[in-house]
């Protein structure tokens, strides 16, 4: 049985992802030693990255989840909708928002404003991928897996119309093969 996926090429292999996720978890564990940060997973895109990241942390942490939507197909609507909010009160907590990809930065700025207004002790961003060329608003994630070119990617949590999130690698989407 062959499973055809619409990718032009594998951009980041499973091995490269695993290695980088471990490095990020080590960095976060060092930076937050003695603290108990709250890690917020941004659904659905960050789900695979989030679970691999937290498995590799060597500190206590709390977990929570938010669901946002802004994309349809390969286009951003530019408008962020909050579909699910976190459950915990974050006042005086150290919060790390875990995202799949920062593209225009609009989602990140939306989250920074929303969560920042709730007065956490600290608020940082951790993203698997960054497309800095496409930035429309200023946001610089403290923890970054890979900086990539301005191409639409799928896999390892990232979708095209809710498909291909299950791929273990990140690939460049091929519209002609969908
Ligand atoms: P931003 O608000 O920074 O423009 O975009 C953030 C969201 O857009 C991401 O969380 C992700 O859901 C979606 N996005 C941006 N670029 C890509 C991409 O190349 N592939 C996929 N699948 N989603 C993307």
PDB file of C-alpha atoms and ligand atoms in Angstrom:
ATOM      1  CA  UNK A   1       0.000   0.000   0.000  1.00  0.00           C
ATOM      2  CA  UNK A   2       1.513   3.341  -1.006  1.00  0.00           C
ATOM      3  CA  UNK A   3       0.570   6.624   0.644  1.00  0.00           C
ATOM      4  CA  UNK A   4       1.010   9.550  -1.777  1.00  0.00           C
ATOM      5  CA  UNK A   5       1.561  12.952  -0.210  1.00  0.00           C
ATOM      6  CA  UNK A   6       1.591  16.243  -2.147  1.00  0.00           C
ATOM      7  CA  UNK A   7       5.121  17.466  -1.464  1.00  0.00           C
ATOM      8  CA  UNK A   8       7.747  18.864  -3.839  1.00  0.00           C
ATOM      9  CA  UNK A   9      10.468  17.889  -1.389  1.00  0.00           C
ATOM     10  CA  UNK A  10      11.126  17.035   2.227  1.00  0.00           C
ATOM     11  CA  UNK A  11      12.339  20.295   3.739  1.00  0.00           C
ATOM     12  CA  UNK A  12      13.099  19.075   7.264  1.00  0.00           C
ATOM     13  CA  UNK A  13      13.422  15.362   7.964  1.00  0.00           C
ATOM     14  CA  UNK A  14      12.092  13.525  11.003  1.00  0.00           C
ATOM     15  CA  UNK A  15      15.674  13.105  12.268  1.00  0.00           C
ATOM     16  CA  UNK A  16      16.440  16.814  11.931  1.00  0.00           C
ATOM     17  CA  UNK A  17      13.211  17.700  13.741  1.00  0.00           C
ATOM     18  CA  UNK A  18      13.929  15.272  16.599  1.00  0.00           C
ATOM     19  CA  UNK A  19      17.435  16.666  17.053  1.00  0.00           C
ATOM     20  CA  UNK A  20      16.326  20.307  17.047  1.00  0.00           C
ATOM     21  CA  UNK A  21      13.347  19.674  19.366  1.00  0.00           C
ATOM     22  CA  UNK A  22      15.716  18.097  21.913  1.00  0.00           C
ATOM     23  CA  UNK A  23      18.024  21.123  21.677  1.00  0.00           C
ATOM     24  CA  UNK A  24      15.108  23.522  22.233  1.00  0.00           C
ATOM     25  CA  UNK A  25      13.848  21.480  25.205  1.00  0.00           C
ATOM     26  CA  UNK A  26      17.340  21.588  26.713  1.00  0.00           C
ATOM     27  CA  UNK A  27      17.537  25.358  26.274  1.00  0.00           C
ATOM     28  CA  UNK A  28      14.090  25.866  27.859  1.00  0.00           C
ATOM     29  CA  UNK A  29      14.957  23.499  30.734  1.00  0.00           C
ATOM     30  CA  UNK A  30      18.091  25.535  31.447  1.00  0.00           C
ATOM     31  CA  UNK A  31      16.370  28.921  31.162  1.00  0.00           C
ATOM     32  CA  UNK A  32      13.454  27.882  33.406  1.00  0.00           C
ATOM     33  CA  UNK A  33      15.413  25.818  35.966  1.00  0.00           C
ATOM     34  CA  UNK A  34      13.704  26.098  39.360  1.00  0.00           C
ATOM     35  CA  UNK A  35      10.512  27.464  37.787  1.00  0.00           C
ATOM     36  CA  UNK A  36       7.297  25.777  36.668  1.00  0.00           C
ATOM     37  CA  UNK A  37       6.353  27.396  33.374  1.00  0.00           C
ATOM     38  CA  UNK A  38       2.946  27.016  31.763  1.00  0.00           C
ATOM     39  CA  UNK A  39       3.340  25.792  28.189  1.00  0.00           C
ATOM     40  CA  UNK A  40       0.442  26.769  25.945  1.00  0.00           C
ATOM     41  CA  UNK A  41      -0.061  24.659  22.821  1.00  0.00           C
ATOM     42  CA  UNK A  42      -1.607  26.507  19.904  1.00  0.00           C
ATOM     43  CA  UNK A  43      -3.937  24.025  18.228  1.00  0.00           C
ATOM     44  CA  UNK A  44      -4.016  22.438  15.904  1.00  0.00           C
ATOM     45  CA  UNK A  45      -0.719  23.098  14.154  1.00  0.00           C
ATOM     46  CA  UNK A  46       1.616  22.903  17.160  1.00  0.00           C
ATOM     47  CA  UNK A  47       0.225  19.610  18.493  1.00  0.00           C
ATOM     48  CA  UNK A  48       3.026  17.270  17.345  1.00  0.00           C
ATOM     49  CA  UNK A  49       5.797  19.749  18.139  1.00  0.00           C
ATOM     50  CA  UNK A  50       4.290  20.435  21.569  1.00  0.00           C
ATOM     51  CA  UNK A  51       4.096  16.791  22.606  1.00  0.00           C
ATOM     52  CA  UNK A  52       7.674  16.073  21.491  1.00  0.00           C
ATOM     53  CA  UNK A  53       8.942  19.237  23.171  1.00  0.00           C
ATOM     54  CA  UNK A  54       7.350  18.608  26.570  1.00  0.00           C
ATOM     55  CA  UNK A  55       8.528  14.975  26.602  1.00  0.00           C
ATOM     56  CA  UNK A  56      12.086  16.272  26.479  1.00  0.00           C
ATOM     57  CA  UNK A  57      11.801  18.947  29.189  1.00  0.00           C
ATOM     58  CA  UNK A  58      13.757  18.302  32.366  1.00  0.00           C
ATOM     59  CA  UNK A  59      11.692  20.646  34.557  1.00  0.00           C
ATOM     60  CA  UNK A  60       8.194  20.671  36.062  1.00  0.00           C
ATOM     61  CA  UNK A  61       5.662  22.353  33.815  1.00  0.00           C
ATOM     62  CA  UNK A  62       1.939  22.940  33.423  1.00  0.00           C
ATOM     63  CA  UNK A  63       0.142  22.512  30.124  1.00  0.00           C
ATOM     64  CA  UNK A  64      -2.774  24.296  28.533  1.00  0.00           C
ATOM     65  CA  UNK A  65      -4.312  24.608  25.072  1.00  0.00           C
ATOM     66  CA  UNK A  66      -5.653  27.306  22.806  1.00  0.00           C
ATOM     67  CA  UNK A  67      -7.235  26.928  19.395  1.00  0.00           C
ATOM     68  CA  UNK A  68      -6.997  29.676  16.789  1.00  0.00           C
ATOM     69  CA  UNK A  69      -7.931  29.869  13.167  1.00  0.00           C
ATOM     70  CA  UNK A  70      -6.767  32.205  10.412  1.00  0.00           C
ATOM     71  CA  UNK A  71      -5.901  30.092   7.355  1.00  0.00           C
ATOM     72  CA  UNK A  72      -7.984  28.607   4.576  1.00  0.00           C
ATOM     73  CA  UNK A  73      -6.054  26.488   2.053  1.00  0.00           C
ATOM     74  CA  UNK A  74      -2.715  28.224   1.550  1.00  0.00           C
ATOM     75  CA  UNK A  75      -3.950  31.755   2.325  1.00  0.00           C
ATOM     76  CA  UNK A  76      -4.108  33.678   5.571  1.00  0.00           C
ATOM     77  CA  UNK A  77      -7.345  35.543   6.115  1.00  0.00           C
ATOM     78  CA  UNK A  78      -5.349  38.047   8.182  1.00  0.00           C
ATOM     79  CA  UNK A  79      -8.040  37.799  10.868  1.00  0.00           C
ATOM     80  CA  UNK A  80      -7.441  35.638  13.913  1.00  0.00           C
ATOM     81  CA  UNK A  81     -10.397  33.881  15.536  1.00  0.00           C
ATOM     82  CA  UNK A  82     -10.144  32.477  19.064  1.00  0.00           C
ATOM     83  CA  UNK A  83     -11.916  29.109  19.052  1.00  0.00           C
ATOM     84  CA  UNK A  84     -10.707  27.823  22.442  1.00  0.00           C
ATOM     85  CA  UNK A  85      -9.132  29.760  25.302  1.00  0.00           C
ATOM     86  CA  UNK A  86      -6.805  28.442  28.015  1.00  0.00           C
ATOM     87  CA  UNK A  87      -8.421  27.270  31.249  1.00  0.00           C
ATOM     88  CA  UNK A  88      -5.819  28.505  33.729  1.00  0.00           C
ATOM     89  CA  UNK A  89      -5.380  31.951  35.231  1.00  0.00           C
ATOM     90  CA  UNK A  90      -1.898  33.037  34.102  1.00  0.00           C
ATOM     91  CA  UNK A  91      -1.378  36.017  36.398  1.00  0.00           C
ATOM     92  CA  UNK A  92       2.187  35.883  37.795  1.00  0.00           C
ATOM     93  CA  UNK A  93       2.983  32.708  35.855  1.00  0.00           C
ATOM     94  CA  UNK A  94       5.834  32.126  33.431  1.00  0.00           C
ATOM     95  CA  UNK A  95       4.112  31.420  30.138  1.00  0.00           C
ATOM     96  CA  UNK A  96       5.631  29.897  26.988  1.00  0.00           C
ATOM     97  CA  UNK A  97       3.396  29.916  23.916  1.00  0.00           C
ATOM     98  CA  UNK A  98       4.226  27.031  21.577  1.00  0.00           C
ATOM     99  CA  UNK A  99       3.382  27.654  17.903  1.00  0.00           C
ATOM    100  CA  UNK A 100       3.865  25.689  14.691  1.00  0.00           C
ATOM    101  CA  UNK A 101       4.982  28.563  12.471  1.00  0.00           C
ATOM    102  CA  UNK A 102       5.308  32.337  12.565  1.00  0.00           C
ATOM    103  CA  UNK A 103       4.490  33.776   9.146  1.00  0.00           C
ATOM    104  CA  UNK A 104       3.000  37.304   8.981  1.00  0.00           C
ATOM    105  CA  UNK A 105       3.280  37.453  12.790  1.00  0.00           C
ATOM    106  CA  UNK A 106      -0.386  38.465  13.130  1.00  0.00           C
ATOM    107  CA  UNK A 107      -1.277  35.411  15.241  1.00  0.00           C
ATOM    108  CA  UNK A 108       1.726  35.959  17.509  1.00  0.00           C
ATOM    109  CA  UNK A 109       0.930  39.618  18.088  1.00  0.00           C
ATOM    110  CA  UNK A 110      -2.726  38.727  18.756  1.00  0.00           C
ATOM    111  CA  UNK A 111      -1.596  36.201  21.382  1.00  0.00           C
ATOM    112  CA  UNK A 112       0.977  38.559  22.879  1.00  0.00           C
ATOM    113  CA  UNK A 113      -1.713  41.230  23.356  1.00  0.00           C
ATOM    114  CA  UNK A 114      -4.362  38.815  24.643  1.00  0.00           C
ATOM    115  CA  UNK A 115      -2.154  36.905  27.085  1.00  0.00           C
ATOM    116  CA  UNK A 116       0.023  39.901  28.005  1.00  0.00           C
ATOM    117  CA  UNK A 117      -3.096  41.744  29.251  1.00  0.00           C
ATOM    118  CA  UNK A 118      -3.612  38.932  31.785  1.00  0.00           C
ATOM    119  CA  UNK A 119      -0.387  39.965  33.540  1.00  0.00           C
ATOM    120  CA  UNK A 120       1.825  36.848  33.426  1.00  0.00           C
ATOM    121  CA  UNK A 121       5.215  37.081  35.176  1.00  0.00           C
ATOM    122  CA  UNK A 122       6.801  36.447  31.775  1.00  0.00           C
ATOM    123  CA  UNK A 123       5.607  35.623  28.278  1.00  0.00           C
ATOM    124  CA  UNK A 124       7.809  34.032  25.616  1.00  0.00           C
ATOM    125  CA  UNK A 125       7.197  32.361  22.273  1.00  0.00           C
ATOM    126  CA  UNK A 126       8.569  29.073  21.000  1.00  0.00           C
ATOM    127  CA  UNK A 127       7.962  28.183  17.358  1.00  0.00           C
ATOM    128  CA  UNK A 128       9.042  25.227  15.284  1.00  0.00           C
ATOM    129  CA  UNK A 129       9.245  27.264  12.070  1.00  0.00           C
ATOM    130  CA  UNK A 130       9.690  30.910  11.122  1.00  0.00           C
ATOM    131  CA  UNK A 131       9.162  32.608   7.750  1.00  0.00           C
ATOM    132  CA  UNK A 132      10.774  35.992   8.512  1.00  0.00           C
ATOM    133  CA  UNK A 133      10.460  37.267   4.902  1.00  0.00           C
ATOM    134  CA  UNK A 134       6.686  37.331   5.187  1.00  0.00           C
ATOM    135  CA  UNK A 135       6.450  39.335   8.422  1.00  0.00           C
ATOM    136  CA  UNK A 136       3.802  42.085   8.509  1.00  0.00           C
ATOM    137  CA  UNK A 137       3.982  42.864  12.227  1.00  0.00           C
ATOM    138  CA  UNK A 138       6.987  42.688  14.524  1.00  0.00           C
ATOM    139  CA  UNK A 139       7.429  39.582  16.660  1.00  0.00           C
ATOM    140  CA  UNK A 140      10.621  37.674  17.435  1.00  0.00           C
ATOM    141  CA  UNK A 141      10.160  34.258  19.056  1.00  0.00           C
ATOM    142  CA  UNK A 142      12.756  33.589  21.744  1.00  0.00           C
ATOM    143  CA  UNK A 143      12.903  29.875  20.865  1.00  0.00           C
ATOM    144  CA  UNK A 144      13.046  28.947  17.190  1.00  0.00           C
ATOM    145  CA  UNK A 145      13.427  25.552  15.537  1.00  0.00           C
ATOM    146  CA  UNK A 146      14.078  26.432  11.897  1.00  0.00           C
ATOM    147  CA  UNK A 147      13.982  29.561   9.777  1.00  0.00           C
ATOM    148  CA  UNK A 148      12.579  28.738   6.314  1.00  0.00           C
ATOM    149  CA  UNK A 149      11.939  30.395   2.943  1.00  0.00           C
ATOM    150  CA  UNK A 150       8.568  31.832   2.054  1.00  0.00           C
ATOM    151  CA  UNK A 151       6.980  28.564   0.858  1.00  0.00           C
ATOM    152  CA  UNK A 152       3.808  26.828   2.035  1.00  0.00           C
ATOM    153  CA  UNK A 153       4.760  23.775   4.074  1.00  0.00           C
ATOM    154  CA  UNK A 154       2.854  20.785   5.417  1.00  0.00           C
ATOM    155  CA  UNK A 155       3.491  17.967   7.869  1.00  0.00           C
ATOM    156  CA  UNK A 156       4.486  17.542  11.523  1.00  0.00           C
ATOM    157  CA  UNK A 157       1.264  19.259  12.601  1.00  0.00           C
ATOM    158  CA  UNK A 158       0.919  21.665   9.689  1.00  0.00           C
ATOM    159  CA  UNK A 159      -2.007  21.107   7.348  1.00  0.00           C
ATOM    160  CA  UNK A 160      -3.416  21.841   3.948  1.00  0.00           C
ATOM    161  CA  UNK A 161      -7.207  22.000   4.414  1.00  0.00           C
ATOM    162  CA  UNK A 162      -6.932  19.856   7.576  1.00  0.00           C
ATOM    163  CA  UNK A 163      -4.900  17.104   5.879  1.00  0.00           C
ATOM    164  CA  UNK A 164      -1.263  15.963   6.187  1.00  0.00           C
ATOM    165  CA  UNK A 165      -0.762  17.002   9.820  1.00  0.00           C
ATOM    166  CA  UNK A 166       0.265  13.384  10.511  1.00  0.00           C
ATOM    167  CA  UNK A 167       3.389  13.426   8.330  1.00  0.00           C
ATOM    168  CA  UNK A 168       6.513  12.952  10.473  1.00  0.00           C
ATOM    169  CA  UNK A 169       8.511  15.471   8.387  1.00  0.00           C
ATOM    170  CA  UNK A 170       8.002  19.033   7.089  1.00  0.00           C
ATOM    171  CA  UNK A 171       7.625  19.195   3.297  1.00  0.00           C
ATOM    172  CA  UNK A 172       7.031  21.890   0.693  1.00  0.00           C
ATOM    173  CA  UNK A 173       3.424  21.590  -0.474  1.00  0.00           C
ATOM    174  CA  UNK A 174       2.841  20.747  -4.144  1.00  0.00           C
ATOM    175  CA  UNK A 175      -0.486  22.185  -5.286  1.00  0.00           C
ATOM    176  CA  UNK A 176      -0.419  20.114  -8.498  1.00  0.00           C
ATOM    177  CA  UNK A 177      -0.343  16.796  -6.604  1.00  0.00           C
ATOM    178  CA  UNK A 178      -3.206  17.441  -4.182  1.00  0.00           C
TER     179      UNK A 178
HETATM  180  P1  LIG B   1       0.663  34.218  10.929  1.00  0.00           P
HETATM  181  O1  LIG B   1      -0.455  34.768  11.763  1.00  0.00           O
HETATM  182  O2  LIG B   1       2.022  34.365  11.568  1.00  0.00           O
HETATM  183  O3  LIG B   1       0.622  34.761   9.530  1.00  0.00           O
HETATM  184  O4  LIG B   1       0.379  32.704  10.694  1.00  0.00           O
HETATM  185  C1  LIG B   1       0.302  31.794  11.675  1.00  0.00           C
HETATM  186  C2  LIG B   1      -0.509  30.599  11.249  1.00  0.00           C
HETATM  187  O5  LIG B   1      -0.681  30.495   9.831  1.00  0.00           O
HETATM  188  C3  LIG B   1       0.215  29.349  11.633  1.00  0.00           C
HETATM  189  O6  LIG B   1      -0.072  28.996  12.959  1.00  0.00           O
HETATM  190  C4  LIG B   1      -0.291  28.352  10.615  1.00  0.00           C
HETATM  191  O7  LIG B   1      -1.493  27.766  11.060  1.00  0.00           O
HETATM  192  C5  LIG B   1      -0.566  29.168   9.391  1.00  0.00           C
HETATM  193  N1  LIG B   1       0.547  29.072   8.419  1.00  0.00           N
HETATM  194  C6  LIG B   1       1.434  30.021   8.075  1.00  0.00           C
HETATM  195  N2  LIG B   1       2.316  29.580   7.164  1.00  0.00           N
HETATM  196  C7  LIG B   1       1.965  28.287   6.922  1.00  0.00           C
HETATM  197  C8  LIG B   1       2.519  27.269   6.083  1.00  0.00           C
HETATM  198  O8  LIG B   1       3.506  27.407   5.346  1.00  0.00           O
HETATM  199  N3  LIG B   1       1.882  26.053   6.138  1.00  0.00           N
HETATM  200  C9  LIG B   1       0.789  25.822   6.902  1.00  0.00           C
HETATM  201  N4  LIG B   1       0.248  24.605   6.847  1.00  0.00           N
HETATM  202  N5  LIG B   1       0.261  26.751   7.709  1.00  0.00           N
HETATM  203  C10 LIG B   1       0.845  27.977   7.727  1.00  0.00           C
END
